[in-house]
Coordinates of C-alpha atoms and ligand atoms in Angstrom, one line a residue:
M243 CA 38.4 101.2 93.5
S244 CA 36.3 102.8 90.9
S245 CA 32.9 102.1 92.5
L246 CA 34.0 103.7 95.7
W247 CA 35.4 106.5 93.8
L248 CA 32.4 107.1 91.6
S249 CA 29.9 107.1 94.5
S250 CA 31.3 110.5 95.7
I251 CA 30.6 112.2 92.4
Q252 CA 28.4 115.2 92.3
S253 CA 26.5 114.6 89.1
S254 CA 25.1 118.1 88.9
R255 CA 28.6 119.3 88.0
V256 CA 28.8 117.1 85.0
A257 CA 26.9 119.2 82.5
R258 CA 28.6 122.3 83.5
F259 CA 32.0 121.0 82.6
E260 CA 31.2 119.3 79.4
A261 CA 32.4 122.3 77.3
F262 CA 35.7 122.4 79.1
L263 CA 36.6 118.8 78.6
F264 CA 40.1 118.0 77.3
P265 CA 40.5 115.0 75.1
V266 CA 40.8 112.3 77.7
V267 CA 42.7 109.1 78.1
W268 CA 41.9 105.6 79.5
N269 CA 43.1 104.5 82.8
S270 CA 43.4 100.8 83.5
K271 CA 40.5 100.8 85.9
G272 CA 37.9 101.1 83.2
V273 CA 37.2 104.8 83.6
R274 CA 38.2 107.6 81.2
W275 CA 39.2 110.8 82.7
G276 CA 40.6 114.3 81.8
F277 CA 41.7 117.3 83.7
Q278 CA 40.4 120.8 83.4
Q279 CA 41.2 124.1 85.0
W280 CA 38.0 126.2 85.7
K281 CA 38.0 129.3 87.7
S282 CA 41.6 128.4 88.6
R283 CA 40.5 125.1 90.2
S284 CA 41.4 121.7 88.8
F285 CA 38.7 119.2 88.1
C286 CA 38.8 115.7 86.9
V287 CA 36.2 114.6 84.4
L288 CA 35.3 110.9 84.4
L289 CA 33.8 108.9 81.6
N290 CA 32.5 105.4 81.3
R291 CA 34.9 103.3 79.2
K292 CA 32.2 101.5 77.2
T293 CA 29.6 104.2 76.7
C294 CA 32.0 107.2 76.7
Q295 CA 29.4 109.1 78.8
H296 CA 30.3 111.3 81.7
V297 CA 30.0 109.5 85.0
G298 CA 31.2 112.4 87.1
T299 CA 33.5 115.3 87.9
L300 CA 35.7 115.5 90.9
R301 CA 37.6 118.4 92.6
T302 CA 41.3 117.7 92.6
K303 CA 41.4 117.6 96.4
Q304 CA 38.9 114.8 96.5
L305 CA 40.7 112.8 93.8
P306 CA 42.1 109.5 94.5
L307 CA 45.8 109.2 94.2
Y308 CA 45.6 107.5 90.9
C309 CA 44.3 110.6 89.2
C310 CA 46.4 113.1 91.0
L311 CA 49.5 111.4 89.9
S312 CA 48.5 111.3 86.3
S313 CA 47.0 114.8 86.1
E314 CA 48.9 117.4 84.1
A315 CA 51.4 115.1 82.5
V316 CA 48.9 112.9 80.8
V317 CA 46.9 115.8 79.5
R318 CA 50.2 117.3 78.2
L319 CA 51.3 114.1 76.5
N320 CA 48.0 113.5 74.8
T321 CA 46.8 116.9 73.9
S322 CA 49.5 119.4 73.6
E323 CA 51.8 120.3 70.7
L324 CA 55.4 119.3 71.3
P325 CA 57.3 122.4 72.3
A326 CA 59.9 123.6 69.8
T327 CA 62.8 123.0 72.2
S328 CA 61.9 119.3 72.7
N329 CA 64.2 116.6 71.5
I330 CA 61.5 113.9 71.3
P331 CA 61.1 112.7 67.7
P332 CA 57.5 111.7 66.7
S333 CA 58.6 108.0 66.4
I334 CA 59.4 108.0 70.1
L335 CA 56.2 109.8 71.0
E336 CA 54.3 107.1 69.2
K337 CA 55.9 104.5 71.4
T338 CA 54.2 106.0 74.5
K339 CA 50.9 104.6 73.3
E340 CA 52.1 101.0 73.0
K341 CA 52.5 99.9 76.6
L342 CA 53.8 96.5 75.7
H343 CA 53.7 95.4 79.4
L344 CA 49.9 95.6 79.3
L345 CA 49.4 93.4 76.3
P346 CA 48.0 89.9 77.3
N347 CA 50.3 87.0 76.3
H348 CA 53.2 89.3 75.6
P349 CA 56.5 88.2 77.2
L350 CA 56.8 91.5 79.1
H351 CA 53.3 91.2 80.4
I352 CA 54.0 87.6 81.5
L353 CA 57.0 88.7 83.5
K354 CA 55.3 91.7 85.0
T355 CA 52.4 89.5 86.2
L356 CA 54.8 86.8 87.6
I357 CA 56.7 89.5 89.5
E358 CA 53.6 91.1 90.9
K359 CA 52.3 87.6 92.0
S360 CA 55.6 86.7 93.7
I361 CA 55.7 90.0 95.6
E362 CA 52.0 89.6 96.6
E363 CA 52.7 86.1 97.8
M364 CA 55.7 87.1 99.9
H365 CA 54.0 90.2 101.4
P366 CA 50.3 89.6 101.2
R367 CA 48.0 92.7 100.9
E368 CA 50.9 95.0 101.7
F369 CA 51.9 96.3 98.2
S370 CA 50.0 98.5 95.8
F371 CA 50.6 97.8 92.1
Y372 CA 50.7 100.4 89.4
D373 CA 51.2 99.8 85.7
D374 CA 49.8 102.8 83.9
L375 CA 51.4 105.9 85.5
P376 CA 52.1 108.6 82.9
Q377 CA 55.5 108.5 81.1
L378 CA 56.0 112.3 81.2
V379 CA 57.4 113.4 84.6
S380 CA 59.0 116.5 85.9
T381 CA 62.8 116.8 86.2
K382 CA 62.1 117.2 89.9
D383 CA 60.5 113.7 90.0
C384 CA 63.1 112.1 87.8
F385 CA 66.2 113.7 89.1
D386 CA 66.1 116.4 91.9
D387 CA 64.0 114.4 94.4
L388 CA 66.3 111.4 93.8
L389 CA 69.5 113.4 94.5
V390 CA 70.7 113.0 90.9
E391 CA 73.5 115.7 90.6
L392 CA 73.1 118.6 88.2
N393 CA 76.0 117.4 86.1
H394 CA 75.0 113.7 86.1
P395 CA 75.0 112.3 82.5
S396 CA 71.4 111.1 82.7
R397 CA 70.3 114.7 82.8
R398 CA 71.9 115.6 79.5
Y399 CA 69.8 116.5 76.4
T400 CA 72.0 114.0 74.5
D401 CA 70.9 111.2 76.9
T402 CA 67.3 112.0 77.9
Y403 CA 64.1 113.0 76.0
Y404 CA 63.0 116.4 77.2
W405 CA 59.5 117.6 76.6
D406 CA 60.5 121.1 77.8
E407 CA 63.1 122.3 80.3
K408 CA 61.1 121.0 83.2
H409 CA 59.6 117.7 81.9
V410 CA 61.1 114.5 80.5
L411 CA 60.0 111.1 79.3
R412 CA 60.9 109.1 82.5
T413 CA 64.3 107.6 82.3
H414 CA 63.5 105.1 85.0
M415 CA 60.5 104.0 87.0
T416 CA 62.1 105.3 90.2
A417 CA 60.9 108.7 89.0
H418 CA 57.5 108.0 90.6
D419 CA 58.8 107.0 94.0
T420 CA 58.7 110.3 95.9
T421 CA 55.3 111.3 94.5
L422 CA 53.8 108.0 95.8
L423 CA 55.6 108.4 99.1
R424 CA 54.2 111.9 99.5
A425 CA 50.8 110.4 98.8
G426 CA 51.2 108.2 101.8
K427 CA 52.0 104.9 100.0
R428 CA 54.5 102.8 102.0
A429 CA 54.9 99.7 99.8
F430 CA 54.4 99.7 96.0
L431 CA 55.5 98.1 92.8
L432 CA 55.5 99.9 89.5
T433 CA 55.8 98.7 86.0
G434 CA 56.2 100.8 82.9
D435 CA 58.0 102.0 79.8
V436 CA 61.1 104.1 80.2
Y437 CA 63.0 106.2 77.7
R438 CA 66.7 106.8 77.0
R439 CA 68.6 108.1 74.0
D440 CA 71.0 105.3 73.2
S441 CA 73.0 103.4 70.6
I442 CA 71.4 100.8 68.4
D443 CA 72.1 97.1 68.6
K444 CA 70.5 93.8 69.5
S445 CA 70.1 94.6 73.1
H446 CA 69.7 98.4 73.1
Y447 CA 66.5 100.2 72.2
P448 CA 65.5 103.8 73.2
V449 CA 62.4 102.5 74.9
F450 CA 62.4 99.6 77.4
H451 CA 60.5 98.5 80.5
Q452 CA 61.3 98.4 84.2
V453 CA 59.7 97.2 87.4
D454 CA 60.5 99.2 90.5
A455 CA 59.5 98.7 94.1
V456 CA 59.7 100.4 97.4
R457 CA 59.1 99.1 100.9
I458 CA 59.1 101.4 103.9
F459 CA 59.5 100.1 107.5
D460 CA 58.3 101.7 110.6
R461 CA 60.4 103.0 113.5
N462 CA 60.8 99.6 115.3
T463 CA 62.3 97.8 112.3
S464 CA 64.1 100.9 111.0
Q465 CA 66.4 100.9 114.0
N466 CA 68.1 97.9 112.5
E467 CA 69.4 98.6 109.0
D468 CA 70.8 95.1 108.6
K469 CA 67.3 93.7 109.1
I470 CA 66.0 95.9 106.2
I471 CA 68.9 94.9 104.0
A472 CA 68.3 91.2 104.8
D473 CA 64.6 91.6 103.9
L474 CA 65.5 93.3 100.6
K475 CA 67.9 90.6 99.7
S476 CA 65.7 87.7 100.7
T477 CA 62.7 89.2 98.8
L478 CA 64.9 89.5 95.7
E479 CA 66.4 86.1 96.0
K480 CA 63.0 84.5 96.2
L481 CA 61.8 86.6 93.3
A482 CA 64.8 85.4 91.2
K483 CA 64.1 81.8 92.1
N484 CA 60.4 82.1 91.1
L485 CA 61.4 83.6 87.8
F486 CA 64.2 81.2 86.9
Q487 CA 62.1 78.3 88.3
S488 CA 65.2 76.8 89.8
D489 CA 67.8 77.2 92.4
M490 CA 70.1 79.5 90.6
E491 CA 73.5 80.6 91.8
I492 CA 73.1 84.3 92.9
R493 CA 75.7 86.8 94.0
W494 CA 75.5 90.3 95.4
V495 CA 78.0 93.0 94.3
D496 CA 78.2 96.6 95.4
G497 CA 76.4 99.1 93.3
E498 CA 76.1 102.8 93.0
F499 CA 73.0 104.9 92.6
P500 CA 72.4 108.5 93.5
F501 CA 69.3 107.7 95.6
T502 CA 70.4 104.6 97.6
Y503 CA 73.0 103.8 100.2
P504 CA 74.2 101.2 100.6
S505 CA 73.5 100.0 97.0
F506 CA 73.7 96.5 95.6
E507 CA 73.4 94.7 92.3
M508 CA 72.2 91.2 92.0
E509 CA 73.8 88.9 89.5
V510 CA 72.7 85.4 88.5
L511 CA 74.8 82.7 86.9
W512 CA 73.2 81.9 83.6
N513 CA 74.8 79.6 81.0
G514 CA 78.2 80.0 82.6
S515 CA 78.3 83.8 82.9
W516 CA 77.2 86.3 85.5
L517 CA 74.2 88.3 84.4
E518 CA 73.4 91.6 86.1
L519 CA 69.8 91.5 86.9
L520 CA 68.8 94.4 89.1
G521 CA 69.9 97.4 91.2
C522 CA 68.7 98.1 94.7
G523 CA 69.5 99.5 98.1
L524 CA 68.3 101.5 101.1
L525 CA 66.7 104.8 100.1
K526 CA 68.8 107.8 101.2
R527 CA 67.4 110.1 103.9
G528 CA 67.3 113.0 101.3
V529 CA 64.9 110.9 99.1
L530 CA 62.8 109.9 102.1
D531 CA 62.6 113.6 103.0
A532 CA 61.4 114.5 99.5
G533 CA 58.8 111.8 100.0
Q534 CA 57.8 113.3 103.4
V535 CA 58.5 110.0 105.1
D536 CA 58.9 110.5 108.9
K537 CA 62.4 110.7 110.3
D538 CA 62.3 107.4 112.1
S539 CA 61.3 105.3 109.0
K540 CA 63.7 103.8 106.5
G541 CA 63.1 101.6 103.5
W542 CA 64.5 99.7 100.5
A543 CA 64.0 100.1 96.8
F544 CA 64.9 98.1 93.7
G545 CA 64.6 98.4 90.0
L546 CA 65.0 95.8 87.2
G547 CA 64.8 95.9 83.4
L548 CA 62.2 93.6 81.9
E549 CA 63.7 93.2 78.4
R550 CA 67.0 91.9 79.6
L551 CA 65.3 89.4 81.8
A552 CA 62.9 88.3 79.2
M553 CA 65.6 87.9 76.6
V554 CA 67.3 85.4 78.9
L555 CA 64.2 83.6 80.2
F556 CA 62.4 83.3 76.8
D557 CA 65.6 83.0 74.7
I558 CA 64.6 86.1 72.7
P559 CA 67.7 87.1 70.6
D560 CA 66.9 90.6 69.6
I561 CA 65.3 93.4 71.6
R562 CA 63.3 94.7 68.6
L563 CA 61.3 91.5 68.6
F564 CA 59.3 92.8 71.6
W565 CA 57.8 95.4 69.3
S566 CA 57.0 93.0 66.5
K567 CA 53.4 92.7 65.4
D568 CA 54.3 89.4 63.6
E569 CA 51.9 86.6 64.6
R570 CA 54.8 84.2 64.4
F571 CA 56.3 86.0 67.4
L572 CA 53.2 86.9 69.3
R573 CA 51.4 83.6 69.2
Q574 CA 54.3 81.7 70.8
F575 CA 53.6 83.0 74.3
R576 CA 50.9 82.4 76.9
D577 CA 50.2 84.3 80.1
G578 CA 51.5 82.6 83.2
E579 CA 54.1 80.5 81.2
I580 CA 57.8 81.0 80.5
T581 CA 58.6 79.2 77.3
K582 CA 61.5 79.2 74.9
F583 CA 61.2 81.3 71.7
K584 CA 61.4 79.2 68.6
P585 CA 63.1 81.3 65.9
Y586 CA 61.4 81.6 62.6
S587 CA 63.4 82.1 59.5
K588 CA 65.2 85.4 59.6
Y589 CA 64.9 87.7 56.6
P590 CA 68.2 88.6 55.0
S591 CA 70.2 91.6 56.2
C592 CA 72.1 94.1 54.2
Y593 CA 74.4 97.0 55.2
K594 CA 75.4 100.4 53.9
D595 CA 78.2 102.6 55.2
I596 CA 78.1 106.3 55.7
T597 CA 81.2 108.5 56.2
F598 CA 81.4 112.2 57.2
W599 CA 83.5 114.9 58.8
L600 CA 82.1 115.8 62.2
S601 CA 80.7 119.2 63.1
E602 CA 80.3 120.9 66.4
K603 CA 76.7 119.9 66.4
F604 CA 77.4 116.2 66.1
H605 CA 76.6 113.9 68.9
E606 CA 76.6 110.1 68.5
N607 CA 73.2 109.6 70.3
A608 CA 71.6 112.2 68.1
F609 CA 73.0 110.4 65.0
Y610 CA 71.6 107.0 66.2
E611 CA 68.3 108.5 66.9
L612 CA 68.1 110.2 63.5
V613 CA 68.9 106.9 61.9
R614 CA 66.2 105.2 63.9
S615 CA 63.6 107.9 63.3
I616 CA 64.1 107.5 59.5
A617 CA 64.7 103.8 59.2
G618 CA 62.4 102.7 62.1
D619 CA 62.8 99.1 63.1
T620 CA 64.4 98.1 59.8
V621 CA 67.7 99.1 61.3
E622 CA 69.3 96.3 63.2
Q623 CA 72.6 97.8 64.2
V624 CA 74.8 100.9 63.7
T625 CA 78.5 100.6 64.5
L626 CA 81.4 102.9 64.2
L627 CA 83.8 101.2 61.8
D628 CA 86.5 103.8 61.6
E629 CA 87.6 107.1 63.0
F630 CA 90.5 109.3 61.8
H631 CA 91.8 112.8 62.2
R632 CA 93.3 115.2 59.7
N633 CA 93.9 119.0 60.0
N634 CA 91.9 119.3 63.3
K635 CA 89.0 117.5 61.7
T636 CA 87.5 114.1 62.6
S637 CA 85.9 111.7 60.3
H638 CA 83.6 108.9 61.3
C639 CA 82.5 105.9 59.2
Y640 CA 79.4 104.0 60.4
R641 CA 78.0 100.8 59.1
I642 CA 74.2 100.6 59.2
V643 CA 72.8 97.0 59.1
Y644 CA 69.3 96.7 57.8
R645 CA 67.0 93.8 58.5
S646 CA 63.3 93.7 59.1
M647 CA 61.8 91.3 61.6
D648 CA 58.6 91.0 59.6
R649 CA 59.5 91.0 55.9
S650 CA 62.1 91.1 53.2
L651 CA 63.5 94.5 52.4
T652 CA 64.0 95.4 48.7
N653 CA 67.3 97.0 47.5
D654 CA 65.5 100.1 46.3
E655 CA 63.8 100.5 49.6
V656 CA 67.1 100.4 51.5
D657 CA 68.8 102.7 49.1
E658 CA 66.0 105.2 49.6
I659 CA 66.3 105.0 53.4
Q660 CA 70.1 105.4 53.2
D661 CA 69.8 108.5 50.9
K662 CA 67.3 110.0 53.3
I663 CA 69.7 109.4 56.2
R664 CA 72.6 111.0 54.4
E665 CA 70.5 114.0 53.5
E666 CA 69.1 114.5 57.1
V667 CA 72.4 113.9 58.9
A668 CA 74.1 116.5 56.7
R669 CA 71.2 118.9 57.2
R670 CA 70.5 118.5 60.9
L671 CA 73.8 117.6 62.4
Q672 CA 75.7 119.7 59.9
V673 CA 78.3 117.1 59.1
T674 CA 80.1 117.0 55.8
L675 CA 79.4 113.9 53.8
R676 CA 82.3 112.1 52.1
Ligands
LIG973 N1 66.5 103.3 88.7 C1 67.7 102.5 88.6 C2 68.0 102.2 87.1 O1 67.3 102.6 86.3 C3 67.4 101.1 89.3 C4 67.3 101.2 90.8 C5 66.0 101.4 91.4 C6 68.4 101.1 91.7 C7 65.8 101.5 92.7 C8 68.2 101.2 93.0 C9 67.0 101.4 93.5 O2 69.0 101.7 86.8

């Protein structure tokens, strides 16, 4: 793609725009680029990845889809100050740089590649694959275009990371669907990191990874919805068989998503219990309209969480391990292979309790996040041990379990973290410590 792209560059423009260059970011195609407004027109500045020299400048109109999609959001995410109203802590912002699904030999990368390969084999040369779309999206992309109602919990400040009123860290990969449809794409598969404010335990983390796909059918096929549903289900059943490398027992249950109807969930029988693997369905007309898909066409979409799948397939017991830099974790995996994780000795855990009277400002997710932002990945779990009411007041007692995946924590270190948590919870959430 990049050679075609670069051949249309007007090099005379390059020098002129040098002074206006934003700090730029890499795209996965080996070219660096940044956006700039000049005389109220947008331009994209391209740089060679190795030499960091300009290779060209393009007008927005001429830009390939890849750049258009990533324009404003990436510049914002990489160059701007976080607005004061944002609820994104620096620890979460840091995570946007990691892109675990792009790291060779990482379990998430292994699965992503296997899924892409399966889809390509089933539908040769039909799908476009994207794995580096910007994590910051508009509320229109993430919610409005997908018919997510105004009072839906996923829109709340307590559940979602807002950059400002109109931009969020994507809560799901489906957020890119209507943009890609408007750009004329009719079959695509997207992989990326998604963000949700959440509780802390072995299987929940505020950042995780999803694969989403869309396939649109032309008028002839679209007349028969059953045919599209059959295609969706057979695609996903084959995908599950490829991933689990065996004939698993699979069942379909009804699902509910704002953007699809009918909706389904696929479950697989794994070690004697049913595991929910993914959500899918036919895209609603309202979504297709937002994507400017013509009236006679219909299509399916699905989305699956990579961590949950990887935890099962690789036998990974704790979601924090995916973020580990420990060689004992990383060197166990090889691209193209699904192998069982061999646990190495766990470092000891310890716990501390914290009890306080709630305030108006208190929200559980804000508390979890505050704990996480202070303790980082040394916190394994936070659980509500006890709740009681007296004189119209409510008291909560939480147990915070500390354990590092990479080293032994000292007592002093944990005490210091706990003190800091007490201090910050009292200050920021205005609770009364007991
Ligand atoms: N976006 C949904 C989620 O995050 C998954 C999904 C994608 C469901 C596409 C249906 C169609 O849970």
